[in-house]
Amino acid sequence: NAGVMQNPRHLVRRRGQEARLRCSPMKGHSHVYWYRQLPEEGLKFMVYLQKENIIDESGMPKERFSAEFPKEGPSILRIQQVVRGDSAAYFCASSPRMFGTGSESANEKLFFGSGTQLSVL
Amino acid sequence: GENVEQHPSTLSVQEGDSAVIKCTYSDSASNYFPWYKQELGKRPQLIIDIRSNVGEKKDQRIAVTLNKTAKHFSLHITETQPEDSAVYFCAASRPGFQKLVFGTGTRLLVSP
């Protein structure tokens, strides 16, 4: 069973361009979480999605950032008109059901993909 | 909201020594506390976790302790090896709160 797959691994964009980051969850997982890691910092929650629904986007900037998880295909994190401050590592995680429901099962653990390193020139 | 503080920010030990990393959290409702290890340029990897109904958990050379009253939890690594060198992150989550709140990380360096 392949883990969480993210692509591209590295993405270089010039200021003002658009960045699209993709995340394919583990097989059978319908919940996806995006986190951002700035250099020398911890991971910050951005958005939580189920298939075709955004459940919690409280950590995502109100402008220029959007996320989707369509019925078919990977989850996409889209950053429009990128600025240098968007340079970071973006990690995706998935789970088979809602994380945080309090169960003791292994399903409650979050496993991360390898991340996309976005560099804005 | 939840706030997680982590100390120290850097930790240097000699091979074979023990290493202890401490975290405090603010939300008394938090009940899940994982630890992640991140090597340079790699993904964060879950190494151990603990829930609030347990005070201590051990897995070979690593252990985690939780003090709910004081709202702090710690990672203990015994008999450290150079391959333990990495950045370690603690995190906390509350029931029904679909996100992990991470500490700022501890850079552990184990010298041969």
Short mmCIF file of C-alpha atoms in Angstrom, two decimals:
data_model
loop_
_atom_site.label_atom_id
_atom_site.label_comp_id
_atom_site.label_asym_id
_atom_site.label_seq_id
_atom_site.Cartn_x
_atom_site.Cartn_y
_atom_site.Cartn_z
CA ASN A 1 0.00 0.00 0.00
CA ALA A 2 1.68 3.16 -1.21
CA GLY A 3 1.84 6.02 1.25
CA VAL A 4 0.63 9.56 0.72
CA MET A 5 2.01 10.76 -2.61
CA GLN A 6 2.77 14.37 -3.32
CA ASN A 7 4.00 16.02 -6.48
CA PRO A 8 5.97 17.78 -7.54
CA ARG A 9 8.72 17.39 -4.95
CA HIS A 10 10.17 20.73 -5.88
CA LEU A 11 8.38 23.63 -7.54
CA VAL A 12 9.96 26.89 -8.57
CA ARG A 13 7.77 29.84 -9.43
CA ARG A 14 8.35 33.51 -10.12
CA ARG A 15 6.43 36.11 -8.20
CA GLY A 16 2.92 36.49 -9.59
CA GLN A 17 2.70 32.99 -11.05
CA GLU A 18 0.38 30.24 -9.89
CA ALA A 19 1.46 27.16 -7.96
CA ARG A 20 -0.47 23.88 -7.96
CA LEU A 21 0.45 21.22 -5.46
CA ARG A 22 -1.00 17.73 -5.68
CA CYS A 23 -1.67 15.14 -3.02
CA SER A 24 -2.88 11.59 -3.58
CA PRO A 25 -4.00 10.07 -0.28
CA MET A 26 -3.33 6.53 0.77
CA LYS A 27 -5.65 4.01 -0.84
CA GLY A 28 -9.00 3.94 0.92
CA HIS A 29 -8.46 7.31 2.61
CA SER A 30 -11.06 9.99 1.99
CA HIS A 31 -9.77 12.67 4.35
CA VAL A 32 -6.90 14.98 3.43
CA TYR A 33 -5.04 17.57 5.50
CA TRP A 34 -2.61 20.21 4.26
CA TYR A 35 0.13 21.68 6.45
CA ARG A 36 2.74 24.33 5.70
CA GLN A 37 6.25 24.40 7.15
CA LEU A 38 8.26 27.58 6.95
CA PRO A 39 12.05 27.29 7.26
CA GLU A 40 13.17 26.44 10.81
CA GLU A 41 9.56 26.24 12.03
CA GLY A 42 6.99 23.62 12.90
CA LEU A 43 4.09 22.57 10.74
CA LYS A 44 1.02 24.78 10.62
CA PHE A 45 -2.42 23.43 9.77
CA MET A 46 -3.96 24.94 6.66
CA VAL A 47 -7.04 23.01 5.55
CA TYR A 48 -8.93 19.75 6.03
CA LEU A 49 -10.97 18.26 3.20
CA GLN A 50 -13.14 15.26 2.57
CA LYS A 51 -14.09 14.14 -0.91
CA GLU A 52 -15.75 17.15 -2.60
CA ASN A 53 -16.00 19.11 0.67
CA ILE A 54 -13.89 21.59 2.59
CA ILE A 55 -14.43 20.86 6.26
CA ASP A 56 -12.04 23.27 7.97
CA GLU A 57 -10.01 25.96 6.24
CA SER A 58 -9.28 28.00 9.34
CA GLY A 59 -5.52 27.86 8.77
CA MET A 60 -5.54 28.94 5.18
CA PRO A 61 -4.96 32.56 4.14
CA LYS A 62 -8.19 34.15 2.94
CA GLU A 63 -6.74 35.38 -0.32
CA ARG A 64 -4.80 33.66 -3.09
CA PHE A 65 -5.02 30.19 -1.49
CA SER A 66 -7.60 27.56 -2.34
CA ALA A 67 -7.92 23.81 -1.97
CA GLU A 68 -10.07 21.09 -3.44
CA PHE A 69 -10.46 17.34 -3.22
CA PRO A 70 -12.59 16.21 -6.16
CA LYS A 71 -14.51 12.98 -6.37
CA GLU A 72 -11.90 11.65 -8.76
CA GLY A 73 -8.23 12.53 -8.65
CA PRO A 74 -5.84 14.06 -6.16
CA SER A 75 -6.35 16.91 -3.76
CA ILE A 76 -5.01 20.20 -5.11
CA LEU A 77 -3.63 23.12 -3.15
CA ARG A 78 -3.58 26.18 -5.37
CA ILE A 79 -1.70 29.38 -4.68
CA GLN A 80 -2.38 32.26 -7.02
CA GLN A 81 -0.03 35.20 -7.59
CA VAL A 82 2.69 33.72 -5.43
CA VAL A 83 4.92 35.95 -3.33
CA ARG A 84 8.30 35.21 -1.77
CA GLY A 85 6.66 34.64 1.61
CA ASP A 86 4.86 31.62 0.16
CA SER A 87 8.19 29.79 -0.10
CA ALA A 88 7.84 26.82 2.22
CA ALA A 89 7.42 23.08 2.36
CA TYR A 90 3.81 21.99 1.96
CA PHE A 91 2.91 18.63 3.44
CA CYS A 92 -0.21 16.58 2.95
CA ALA A 93 -1.56 13.87 5.24
CA SER A 94 -4.51 11.53 4.87
CA SER A 95 -6.70 9.35 7.05
CA PRO A 96 -9.51 6.88 6.37
CA ARG A 97 -11.87 8.81 8.60
CA MET A 98 -11.99 12.06 10.50
CA PHE A 99 -8.84 12.52 12.56
CA GLY A 100 -9.46 13.38 16.16
CA THR A 101 -12.53 11.31 16.89
CA GLY A 102 -10.77 9.91 19.90
CA SER A 103 -10.44 6.30 18.88
CA GLU A 104 -7.48 4.20 19.91
CA SER A 105 -7.22 2.61 16.50
CA ALA A 106 -4.31 3.03 14.14
CA ASN A 107 -6.67 4.95 11.86
CA GLU A 108 -6.30 7.92 14.16
CA LYS A 109 -2.69 8.52 13.31
CA LEU A 110 -1.62 11.05 10.72
CA PHE A 111 1.03 10.04 8.22
CA PHE A 112 2.55 12.66 5.99
CA GLY A 113 3.62 12.67 2.37
CA SER A 114 7.11 13.69 1.30
CA GLY A 115 6.04 17.27 0.76
CA THR A 116 6.41 19.84 -1.99
CA GLN A 117 9.14 22.42 -1.56
CA LEU A 118 7.90 25.63 -3.14
CA SER A 119 10.49 28.26 -3.97
CA VAL A 120 9.35 31.66 -5.18
CA LEU A 121 11.96 33.70 -6.99
CA GLY B 1 -6.88 27.91 20.68
CA GLU B 2 -4.26 25.35 21.51
CA ASN B 3 -0.66 26.48 21.93
CA VAL B 4 2.24 24.04 22.17
CA GLU B 5 5.65 25.12 23.42
CA GLN B 6 8.74 22.97 22.99
CA HIS B 7 12.17 23.06 24.65
CA PRO B 8 15.04 23.07 24.06
CA SER B 9 15.33 24.35 20.51
CA THR B 10 18.68 22.59 20.10
CA LEU B 11 20.18 19.68 22.00
CA SER B 12 23.66 18.21 21.60
CA VAL B 13 24.58 14.92 23.25
CA GLN B 14 27.31 12.33 22.99
CA GLU B 15 26.51 8.94 21.53
CA GLY B 16 25.14 6.68 24.23
CA ASP B 17 23.78 9.51 26.37
CA SER B 18 20.07 10.11 26.94
CA ALA B 19 18.12 12.98 25.41
CA VAL B 20 14.97 14.57 26.80
CA ILE B 21 12.70 16.98 24.95
CA LYS B 22 9.82 18.69 26.75
CA CYS B 23 6.56 20.19 25.55
CA THR B 24 3.76 22.04 27.28
CA TYR B 25 0.25 22.57 25.95
CA SER B 26 -2.44 25.05 26.86
CA ASP B 27 -5.74 23.29 26.07
CA SER B 28 -6.72 20.96 28.90
CA ALA B 29 -9.13 19.19 26.52
CA SER B 30 -6.26 17.90 24.34
CA ASN B 31 -6.04 14.13 24.51
CA TYR B 32 -3.62 13.00 21.80
CA PHE B 33 0.10 13.76 21.78
CA PRO B 34 2.29 12.44 18.95
CA TRP B 35 5.98 12.94 18.35
CA TYR B 36 7.45 13.27 14.88
CA LYS B 37 11.04 12.96 13.68
CA GLN B 38 12.08 14.92 10.63
CA GLU B 39 15.39 14.46 8.87
CA LEU B 40 16.67 17.18 6.59
CA GLY B 41 14.52 17.48 3.49
CA LYS B 42 12.31 14.55 4.49
CA ARG B 43 8.75 14.10 5.66
CA PRO B 44 7.86 14.19 9.37
CA GLN B 45 7.65 10.59 10.57
CA LEU B 46 5.54 9.51 13.50
CA ILE B 47 7.78 7.81 16.04
CA ILE B 48 5.55 7.47 19.08
CA ASP B 49 2.29 8.83 20.42
CA ILE B 50 0.36 8.84 23.67
CA ARG B 51 -3.22 9.45 24.68
CA SER B 52 -4.43 11.18 27.80
CA ASN B 53 -5.64 8.00 29.44
CA VAL B 54 -2.04 6.77 29.68
CA GLY B 55 0.85 8.26 31.67
CA GLU B 56 3.76 6.63 29.92
CA LYS B 57 4.47 4.66 26.76
CA LYS B 58 7.68 3.01 25.66
CA ASP B 59 8.95 1.61 22.38
CA GLN B 60 12.49 0.25 22.53
CA ARG B 61 14.81 3.23 23.09
CA ILE B 62 12.14 5.89 23.02
CA ALA B 63 9.52 6.70 25.62
CA VAL B 64 6.96 9.41 26.15
CA THR B 65 5.55 10.59 29.47
CA LEU B 66 2.46 12.70 30.02
CA ASN B 67 1.50 14.82 33.02
CA LYS B 68 -2.10 15.92 32.46
CA THR B 69 -2.23 18.03 35.60
CA ALA B 70 0.78 20.09 34.61
CA LYS B 71 -0.12 19.88 30.90
CA HIS B 72 3.26 18.75 29.77
CA PHE B 73 4.69 15.74 28.00
CA SER B 74 8.22 14.65 27.25
CA LEU B 75 10.15 12.50 24.81
CA HIS B 76 12.98 10.40 26.18
CA ILE B 77 15.58 8.77 23.95
CA THR B 78 18.06 6.46 25.64
CA GLU B 79 21.36 5.17 24.30
CA THR B 80 21.36 7.77 21.56
CA GLN B 81 22.96 6.98 18.21
CA PRO B 82 24.17 9.33 15.44
CA GLU B 83 21.19 8.28 13.30
CA ASP B 84 18.92 9.79 15.96
CA SER B 85 20.15 13.21 14.81
CA ALA B 86 17.13 15.07 13.38
CA VAL B 87 14.52 17.65 14.28
CA TYR B 88 11.85 16.36 16.63
CA PHE B 89 8.37 17.87 16.84
CA CYS B 90 5.75 17.37 19.49
CA ALA B 91 2.08 18.00 18.74
CA ALA B 92 -1.28 18.02 20.47
CA SER B 93 -4.87 17.51 19.41
CA ARG B 94 -8.24 17.60 21.15
CA PRO B 95 -11.22 15.32 20.47
CA GLY B 96 -13.23 16.38 17.46
CA PHE B 97 -10.60 18.93 16.53
CA GLN B 98 -9.34 17.76 13.21
CA LYS B 99 -5.89 19.20 13.35
CA LEU B 100 -2.57 18.78 15.08
CA VAL B 101 -0.93 21.79 16.71
CA PHE B 102 2.84 21.43 16.51
CA GLY B 103 5.65 22.68 18.69
CA THR B 104 8.50 24.62 17.11
CA GLY B 105 10.87 21.67 17.04
CA THR B 106 14.08 20.53 18.71
CA ARG B 107 17.21 19.96 16.68
CA LEU B 108 18.98 16.95 18.20
CA LEU B 109 22.62 16.35 17.34
CA VAL B 110 24.23 13.11 18.49
CA SER B 111 28.01 13.17 18.22
CA PRO B 112 29.94 9.92 17.81
#
